[in-house]
Amino acid sequence: DAGVIQSPRHEVTEMGQEVTLRCKPISGHNSLFWYRQTMMRGLELLIYFNNNVPIDDSGMPEDRFSAKMPNASFSTLKIQPSEPRDSAVYFCASSLGPGPEAFFGQGTRLTVV
Amino acid sequence: DQQVKQNSPSLSVQEGRISILNCDYTNSMFDYFLWYKKYPAEGPTFLISISSIKDKNEDGRFTVFLNKSAKHLSLHIVPSQPGDSAVYFCAASAGGATNKLIFGTGTLLAVQP
């Protein structure tokens, strides 16, 4: 398996634009997570899906952020409109259980100018 | 509120010596703890874990110790190698129906040759 695949690897956008980050989890995994890495907060959980259903979105910073998982092999994280403070590395991870070990993608580095 | 804390942003160790990375947590519901390693421009990779029913878990050069009464865990790397230089994240899970991981802010380990 190729592991968790994220695209794009890098995204530079202007403030106010819509940004969509994409993730393909490991085949067969039933949980998917979106994390954001910043210096101040480390790896911050944004949202968590189980069997394609959002379970916990308490980490989503505000209504500008939304995430979907239309099927078991694809998820998106959308920011609309984007702001400079959204600049960070966004990671997608998936897991199978029963243990909580999660496997991470290589991340998307987002820069909002 | 940071439920998982890594109070040392960085650590420098000589090659061959022991590296000790520390982590504290506040949520007594956490019952599974993990360490992840992250190289620049890559996603975090799982390193070692420990269940709350144990106080030690060893895997080669890596040992994790858990002190539940102090809500503290540590990762020991012996002997340290230059290739161990990376950011190390501590993570915790409350288990049950959810297997989401809560991460600390990370510790940058530099192993000097």
PDB file of C-alpha atoms in Angstrom:
ATOM      1  CA  ASP A   1       0.000   0.000   0.000  1.00  0.00           C
ATOM      2  CA  ALA A   2       1.248   3.496  -0.790  1.00  0.00           C
ATOM      3  CA  GLY A   3       0.255   4.837   2.597  1.00  0.00           C
ATOM      4  CA  VAL A   4      -1.851   7.928   3.221  1.00  0.00           C
ATOM      5  CA  ILE A   5      -1.701  10.204   0.194  1.00  0.00           C
ATOM      6  CA  GLN A   6      -2.236  13.936   0.476  1.00  0.00           C
ATOM      7  CA  SER A   7      -2.434  16.534  -2.244  1.00  0.00           C
ATOM      8  CA  PRO A   8      -1.191  19.045  -2.957  1.00  0.00           C
ATOM      9  CA  ARG A   9       2.126  18.947  -1.074  1.00  0.00           C
ATOM     10  CA  HIS A  10       2.394  22.709  -1.167  1.00  0.00           C
ATOM     11  CA  GLU A  11      -0.262  25.360  -1.665  1.00  0.00           C
ATOM     12  CA  VAL A  12       0.229  29.100  -1.837  1.00  0.00           C
ATOM     13  CA  THR A  13      -2.903  31.171  -2.082  1.00  0.00           C
ATOM     14  CA  GLU A  14      -4.076  34.696  -1.583  1.00  0.00           C
ATOM     15  CA  MET A  15      -6.124  35.755   1.381  1.00  0.00           C
ATOM     16  CA  GLY A  16      -9.833  35.325   0.709  1.00  0.00           C
ATOM     17  CA  GLN A  17      -9.427  32.462  -1.734  1.00  0.00           C
ATOM     18  CA  GLU A  18     -10.895  29.007  -1.235  1.00  0.00           C
ATOM     19  CA  VAL A  19      -8.449  26.206  -0.492  1.00  0.00           C
ATOM     20  CA  THR A  20      -9.182  22.489  -0.750  1.00  0.00           C
ATOM     21  CA  LEU A  21      -6.847  19.876   0.678  1.00  0.00           C
ATOM     22  CA  ARG A  22      -7.267  16.257  -0.316  1.00  0.00           C
ATOM     23  CA  CYS A  23      -6.558  12.941   1.364  1.00  0.00           C
ATOM     24  CA  LYS A  24      -6.668   9.291   0.365  1.00  0.00           C
ATOM     25  CA  PRO A  25      -6.455   7.053   3.450  1.00  0.00           C
ATOM     26  CA  ILE A  26      -4.900   3.608   3.569  1.00  0.00           C
ATOM     27  CA  SER A  27      -7.253   1.082   2.038  1.00  0.00           C
ATOM     28  CA  GLY A  28      -9.280  -0.740   4.669  1.00  0.00           C
ATOM     29  CA  HIS A  29      -8.756   1.829   7.399  1.00  0.00           C
ATOM     30  CA  ASN A  30     -11.990   2.962   9.004  1.00  0.00           C
ATOM     31  CA  SER A  31     -10.891   6.130  10.810  1.00  0.00           C
ATOM     32  CA  LEU A  32      -9.588   9.330   9.283  1.00  0.00           C
ATOM     33  CA  PHE A  33      -8.167  12.352  11.016  1.00  0.00           C
ATOM     34  CA  TRP A  34      -7.208  15.877   9.933  1.00  0.00           C
ATOM     35  CA  TYR A  35      -4.487  17.561  11.986  1.00  0.00           C
ATOM     36  CA  ARG A  36      -2.837  20.972  11.746  1.00  0.00           C
ATOM     37  CA  GLN A  37       0.742  21.519  12.865  1.00  0.00           C
ATOM     38  CA  THR A  38       1.822  24.869  14.250  1.00  0.00           C
ATOM     39  CA  MET A  39       4.748  25.865  16.420  1.00  0.00           C
ATOM     40  CA  MET A  40       2.517  27.047  19.236  1.00  0.00           C
ATOM     41  CA  ARG A  41       0.065  24.156  19.409  1.00  0.00           C
ATOM     42  CA  GLY A  42       1.967  21.253  17.927  1.00  0.00           C
ATOM     43  CA  LEU A  43      -0.281  18.711  16.187  1.00  0.00           C
ATOM     44  CA  GLU A  44      -3.824  19.911  16.686  1.00  0.00           C
ATOM     45  CA  LEU A  45      -6.746  17.577  15.855  1.00  0.00           C
ATOM     46  CA  LEU A  46      -9.268  19.345  13.647  1.00  0.00           C
ATOM     47  CA  ILE A  47     -11.797  16.632  12.839  1.00  0.00           C
ATOM     48  CA  TYR A  48     -12.168  12.871  13.063  1.00  0.00           C
ATOM     49  CA  PHE A  49     -14.252  10.529  10.884  1.00  0.00           C
ATOM     50  CA  ASN A  50     -15.199   6.943  11.628  1.00  0.00           C
ATOM     51  CA  ASN A  51     -16.690   4.866   8.797  1.00  0.00           C
ATOM     52  CA  ASN A  52     -17.028   8.081   6.760  1.00  0.00           C
ATOM     53  CA  VAL A  53     -19.121   9.787   9.452  1.00  0.00           C
ATOM     54  CA  PRO A  54     -17.792  12.885  11.244  1.00  0.00           C
ATOM     55  CA  ILE A  55     -17.507  11.955  14.919  1.00  0.00           C
ATOM     56  CA  ASP A  56     -15.754  14.920  16.478  1.00  0.00           C
ATOM     57  CA  ASP A  57     -15.259  18.294  14.808  1.00  0.00           C
ATOM     58  CA  SER A  58     -14.653  20.242  17.999  1.00  0.00           C
ATOM     59  CA  GLY A  59     -11.164  21.145  16.822  1.00  0.00           C
ATOM     60  CA  MET A  60     -12.300  22.925  13.676  1.00  0.00           C
ATOM     61  CA  PRO A  61     -11.283  26.531  14.371  1.00  0.00           C
ATOM     62  CA  GLU A  62     -14.290  28.282  12.866  1.00  0.00           C
ATOM     63  CA  ASP A  63     -16.989  28.093  10.245  1.00  0.00           C
ATOM     64  CA  ARG A  64     -14.503  28.867   7.503  1.00  0.00           C
ATOM     65  CA  PHE A  65     -13.271  25.297   7.854  1.00  0.00           C
ATOM     66  CA  SER A  66     -15.254  22.313   6.613  1.00  0.00           C
ATOM     67  CA  ALA A  67     -14.424  18.671   5.960  1.00  0.00           C
ATOM     68  CA  LYS A  68     -16.129  15.908   4.061  1.00  0.00           C
ATOM     69  CA  MET A  69     -15.624  12.205   3.543  1.00  0.00           C
ATOM     70  CA  PRO A  70     -17.921  11.135   0.695  1.00  0.00           C
ATOM     71  CA  ASN A  71     -16.532   7.601   0.651  1.00  0.00           C
ATOM     72  CA  ALA A  72     -14.014   5.377   2.396  1.00  0.00           C
ATOM     73  CA  SER A  73     -11.174   6.337   0.073  1.00  0.00           C
ATOM     74  CA  PHE A  74     -11.380  10.128  -0.055  1.00  0.00           C
ATOM     75  CA  SER A  75     -11.649  13.139   2.214  1.00  0.00           C
ATOM     76  CA  THR A  76     -11.344  16.884   1.758  1.00  0.00           C
ATOM     77  CA  LEU A  77     -10.626  19.775   4.080  1.00  0.00           C
ATOM     78  CA  LYS A  78     -11.815  23.122   2.755  1.00  0.00           C
ATOM     79  CA  ILE A  79     -11.034  26.604   3.972  1.00  0.00           C
ATOM     80  CA  GLN A  80     -13.230  29.393   2.617  1.00  0.00           C
ATOM     81  CA  PRO A  81     -12.227  32.179   2.790  1.00  0.00           C
ATOM     82  CA  SER A  82      -8.603  31.573   3.695  1.00  0.00           C
ATOM     83  CA  GLU A  83      -6.669  33.924   5.990  1.00  0.00           C
ATOM     84  CA  PRO A  84      -2.918  34.343   6.627  1.00  0.00           C
ATOM     85  CA  ARG A  85      -3.292  32.793  10.103  1.00  0.00           C
ATOM     86  CA  ASP A  86      -4.388  29.548   8.432  1.00  0.00           C
ATOM     87  CA  SER A  87      -0.832  29.086   7.184  1.00  0.00           C
ATOM     88  CA  ALA A  88       0.400  25.780   8.610  1.00  0.00           C
ATOM     89  CA  VAL A  89       1.110  22.182   7.665  1.00  0.00           C
ATOM     90  CA  TYR A  90      -2.051  20.108   7.452  1.00  0.00           C
ATOM     91  CA  PHE A  91      -1.816  16.361   7.965  1.00  0.00           C
ATOM     92  CA  CYS A  92      -4.259  13.615   7.205  1.00  0.00           C
ATOM     93  CA  ALA A  93      -3.984  10.304   9.066  1.00  0.00           C
ATOM     94  CA  SER A  94      -5.867   7.030   9.041  1.00  0.00           C
ATOM     95  CA  SER A  95      -6.154   4.069  11.354  1.00  0.00           C
ATOM     96  CA  LEU A  96      -7.793   0.671  11.522  1.00  0.00           C
ATOM     97  CA  GLY A  97      -7.906  -0.101  15.205  1.00  0.00           C
ATOM     98  CA  PRO A  98      -8.414  -1.607  17.677  1.00  0.00           C
ATOM     99  CA  GLY A  99      -5.390   0.336  18.874  1.00  0.00           C
ATOM    100  CA  PRO A 100      -5.171   4.069  18.212  1.00  0.00           C
ATOM    101  CA  GLU A 101      -1.970   3.964  16.135  1.00  0.00           C
ATOM    102  CA  ALA A 102      -2.526   6.258  13.186  1.00  0.00           C
ATOM    103  CA  PHE A 103      -0.576   6.501   9.946  1.00  0.00           C
ATOM    104  CA  PHE A 104       0.125   9.953   8.591  1.00  0.00           C
ATOM    105  CA  GLY A 105       0.450  11.368   5.127  1.00  0.00           C
ATOM    106  CA  GLN A 106       3.308  13.666   4.184  1.00  0.00           C
ATOM    107  CA  GLY A 107       1.246  16.763   4.789  1.00  0.00           C
ATOM    108  CA  THR A 108       0.207  19.827   2.831  1.00  0.00           C
ATOM    109  CA  ARG A 109       2.108  23.020   3.572  1.00  0.00           C
ATOM    110  CA  LEU A 110      -0.383  25.870   3.173  1.00  0.00           C
ATOM    111  CA  THR A 111       0.757  29.453   2.844  1.00  0.00           C
ATOM    112  CA  VAL A 112      -1.860  32.190   2.704  1.00  0.00           C
ATOM    113  CA  VAL A 113      -0.453  35.564   1.642  1.00  0.00           C
TER     114      VAL A 113
ATOM    115  CA  ASP B   1      -6.165  23.750  27.184  1.00  0.00           C
ATOM    116  CA  GLN B   2      -3.204  21.523  26.381  1.00  0.00           C
ATOM    117  CA  GLN B   3      -4.020  18.035  27.671  1.00  0.00           C
ATOM    118  CA  VAL B   4      -0.648  16.634  26.589  1.00  0.00           C
ATOM    119  CA  LYS B   5       2.408  18.728  27.370  1.00  0.00           C
ATOM    120  CA  GLN B   6       5.996  18.503  26.270  1.00  0.00           C
ATOM    121  CA  ASN B   7       7.740  21.240  28.182  1.00  0.00           C
ATOM    122  CA  SER B   8      11.138  20.933  26.510  1.00  0.00           C
ATOM    123  CA  PRO B   9      11.043  22.375  22.984  1.00  0.00           C
ATOM    124  CA  SER B  10      14.515  21.025  22.255  1.00  0.00           C
ATOM    125  CA  LEU B  11      17.183  18.644  23.522  1.00  0.00           C
ATOM    126  CA  SER B  12      20.791  18.149  22.466  1.00  0.00           C
ATOM    127  CA  VAL B  13      22.652  14.910  23.212  1.00  0.00           C
ATOM    128  CA  GLN B  14      26.011  13.437  22.267  1.00  0.00           C
ATOM    129  CA  GLU B  15      26.058  10.357  20.070  1.00  0.00           C
ATOM    130  CA  GLY B  16      26.171   7.178  22.158  1.00  0.00           C
ATOM    131  CA  ARG B  17      24.605   8.819  25.201  1.00  0.00           C
ATOM    132  CA  ILE B  18      21.048   8.429  26.483  1.00  0.00           C
ATOM    133  CA  SER B  19      18.282  10.737  25.245  1.00  0.00           C
ATOM    134  CA  ILE B  20      15.359  11.240  27.607  1.00  0.00           C
ATOM    135  CA  LEU B  21      12.246  12.954  26.305  1.00  0.00           C
ATOM    136  CA  ASN B  22       9.472  13.833  28.723  1.00  0.00           C
ATOM    137  CA  CYS B  23       5.713  14.219  28.453  1.00  0.00           C
ATOM    138  CA  ASP B  24       3.003  15.136  30.960  1.00  0.00           C
ATOM    139  CA  TYR B  25      -0.743  14.774  30.626  1.00  0.00           C
ATOM    140  CA  THR B  26      -3.731  16.078  32.523  1.00  0.00           C
ATOM    141  CA  ASN B  27      -6.621  13.849  31.465  1.00  0.00           C
ATOM    142  CA  SER B  28      -6.933  10.823  33.746  1.00  0.00           C
ATOM    143  CA  MET B  29      -9.122   9.112  31.114  1.00  0.00           C
ATOM    144  CA  PHE B  30      -6.136   8.595  28.818  1.00  0.00           C
ATOM    145  CA  ASP B  31      -5.318   4.893  28.742  1.00  0.00           C
ATOM    146  CA  TYR B  32      -2.928   4.535  25.807  1.00  0.00           C
ATOM    147  CA  PHE B  33       0.161   6.561  25.035  1.00  0.00           C
ATOM    148  CA  LEU B  34       2.302   6.758  21.933  1.00  0.00           C
ATOM    149  CA  TRP B  35       5.470   8.378  20.676  1.00  0.00           C
ATOM    150  CA  TYR B  36       5.822   9.564  17.106  1.00  0.00           C
ATOM    151  CA  LYS B  37       8.954  10.692  15.310  1.00  0.00           C
ATOM    152  CA  LYS B  38       8.925  13.346  12.611  1.00  0.00           C
ATOM    153  CA  TYR B  39      11.599  14.304  10.122  1.00  0.00           C
ATOM    154  CA  PRO B  40      11.379  17.622   8.227  1.00  0.00           C
ATOM    155  CA  ALA B  41       8.976  17.618   5.279  1.00  0.00           C
ATOM    156  CA  GLU B  42       7.599  14.219   6.278  1.00  0.00           C
ATOM    157  CA  GLY B  43       4.579  13.070   8.234  1.00  0.00           C
ATOM    158  CA  PRO B  44       4.942  11.732  11.784  1.00  0.00           C
ATOM    159  CA  THR B  45       5.704   8.020  12.020  1.00  0.00           C
ATOM    160  CA  PHE B  46       4.709   5.761  14.882  1.00  0.00           C
ATOM    161  CA  LEU B  47       7.613   4.770  17.124  1.00  0.00           C
ATOM    162  CA  ILE B  48       6.443   3.017  20.290  1.00  0.00           C
ATOM    163  CA  SER B  49       3.399   2.839  22.544  1.00  0.00           C
ATOM    164  CA  ILE B  50       2.344   1.806  26.030  1.00  0.00           C
ATOM    165  CA  SER B  51      -0.941   0.830  27.596  1.00  0.00           C
ATOM    166  CA  SER B  52      -1.907   2.266  30.959  1.00  0.00           C
ATOM    167  CA  ILE B  53      -1.835  -1.219  32.468  1.00  0.00           C
ATOM    168  CA  LYS B  54       1.925  -1.290  32.002  1.00  0.00           C
ATOM    169  CA  ASP B  55       4.704   0.908  33.318  1.00  0.00           C
ATOM    170  CA  LYS B  56       7.375   0.052  30.762  1.00  0.00           C
ATOM    171  CA  ASN B  57       7.604  -1.011  27.149  1.00  0.00           C
ATOM    172  CA  GLU B  58      10.843  -1.667  25.321  1.00  0.00           C
ATOM    173  CA  ASP B  59      11.621  -1.972  21.619  1.00  0.00           C
ATOM    174  CA  GLY B  60      15.281  -2.159  20.761  1.00  0.00           C
ATOM    175  CA  ARG B  61      16.975   1.119  21.638  1.00  0.00           C
ATOM    176  CA  PHE B  62      13.651   2.716  22.593  1.00  0.00           C
ATOM    177  CA  THR B  63      11.944   2.359  25.970  1.00  0.00           C
ATOM    178  CA  VAL B  64       8.855   4.174  27.158  1.00  0.00           C
ATOM    179  CA  PHE B  65       8.135   4.543  30.876  1.00  0.00           C
ATOM    180  CA  LEU B  66       4.732   5.448  32.301  1.00  0.00           C
ATOM    181  CA  ASN B  67       4.101   6.866  35.771  1.00  0.00           C
ATOM    182  CA  LYS B  68       0.331   7.051  36.093  1.00  0.00           C
ATOM    183  CA  SER B  69       0.284   8.602  39.532  1.00  0.00           C
ATOM    184  CA  ALA B  70       2.400  11.480  38.258  1.00  0.00           C
ATOM    185  CA  LYS B  71       0.643  11.546  34.868  1.00  0.00           C
ATOM    186  CA  HIS B  72       4.061  11.451  33.269  1.00  0.00           C
ATOM    187  CA  LEU B  73       5.735   9.399  30.578  1.00  0.00           C
ATOM    188  CA  SER B  74       9.194   9.438  29.115  1.00  0.00           C
ATOM    189  CA  LEU B  75      10.976   8.047  26.088  1.00  0.00           C
ATOM    190  CA  HIS B  76      14.530   6.777  26.508  1.00  0.00           C
ATOM    191  CA  ILE B  77      16.786   6.259  23.511  1.00  0.00           C
ATOM    192  CA  VAL B  78      19.974   4.314  24.234  1.00  0.00           C
ATOM    193  CA  PRO B  79      22.414   4.671  22.621  1.00  0.00           C
ATOM    194  CA  SER B  80      21.470   7.815  20.711  1.00  0.00           C
ATOM    195  CA  GLN B  81      22.471   7.995  17.054  1.00  0.00           C
ATOM    196  CA  PRO B  82      22.671  10.977  14.677  1.00  0.00           C
ATOM    197  CA  GLY B  83      19.799   9.465  12.668  1.00  0.00           C
ATOM    198  CA  ASP B  84      17.586   9.864  15.739  1.00  0.00           C
ATOM    199  CA  SER B  85      17.665  13.635  15.247  1.00  0.00           C
ATOM    200  CA  ALA B  86      14.028  14.581  14.669  1.00  0.00           C
ATOM    201  CA  VAL B  87      10.985  16.043  16.381  1.00  0.00           C
ATOM    202  CA  TYR B  88       9.376  13.634  18.829  1.00  0.00           C
ATOM    203  CA  PHE B  89       5.678  13.935  19.610  1.00  0.00           C
ATOM    204  CA  CYS B  90       3.967  12.405  22.586  1.00  0.00           C
ATOM    205  CA  ALA B  91       0.322  11.407  22.048  1.00  0.00           C
ATOM    206  CA  ALA B  92      -2.488  10.019  24.176  1.00  0.00           C
ATOM    207  CA  SER B  93      -5.808   8.333  23.602  1.00  0.00           C
ATOM    208  CA  ALA B  94      -8.824   7.863  25.862  1.00  0.00           C
ATOM    209  CA  GLY B  95      -9.793   4.680  24.033  1.00  0.00           C
ATOM    210  CA  GLY B  96     -13.342   3.445  24.150  1.00  0.00           C
ATOM    211  CA  ALA B  97     -15.396   4.108  21.052  1.00  0.00           C
ATOM    212  CA  THR B  98     -12.992   6.742  19.857  1.00  0.00           C
ATOM    213  CA  ASN B  99      -9.371   6.231  18.990  1.00  0.00           C
ATOM    214  CA  LYS B 100      -8.446   9.835  18.347  1.00  0.00           C
ATOM    215  CA  LEU B 101      -4.974  10.905  19.394  1.00  0.00           C
ATOM    216  CA  ILE B 102      -4.186  14.085  21.309  1.00  0.00           C
ATOM    217  CA  PHE B 103      -0.648  15.287  20.658  1.00  0.00           C
ATOM    218  CA  GLY B 104       1.843  17.418  22.520  1.00  0.00           C
ATOM    219  CA  THR B 105       3.804  20.252  20.955  1.00  0.00           C
ATOM    220  CA  GLY B 106       6.877  18.137  20.249  1.00  0.00           C
ATOM    221  CA  THR B 107      10.537  18.093  21.287  1.00  0.00           C
ATOM    222  CA  LEU B 108      13.310  18.627  18.764  1.00  0.00           C
ATOM    223  CA  LEU B 109      16.114  16.147  19.467  1.00  0.00           C
ATOM    224  CA  ALA B 110      19.567  16.858  18.069  1.00  0.00           C
ATOM    225  CA  VAL B 111      22.131  14.075  18.400  1.00  0.00           C
ATOM    226  CA  GLN B 112      25.615  15.451  17.939  1.00  0.00           C
ATOM    227  CA  PRO B 113      28.236  13.174  16.295  1.00  0.00           C
TER     228      PRO B 113
END
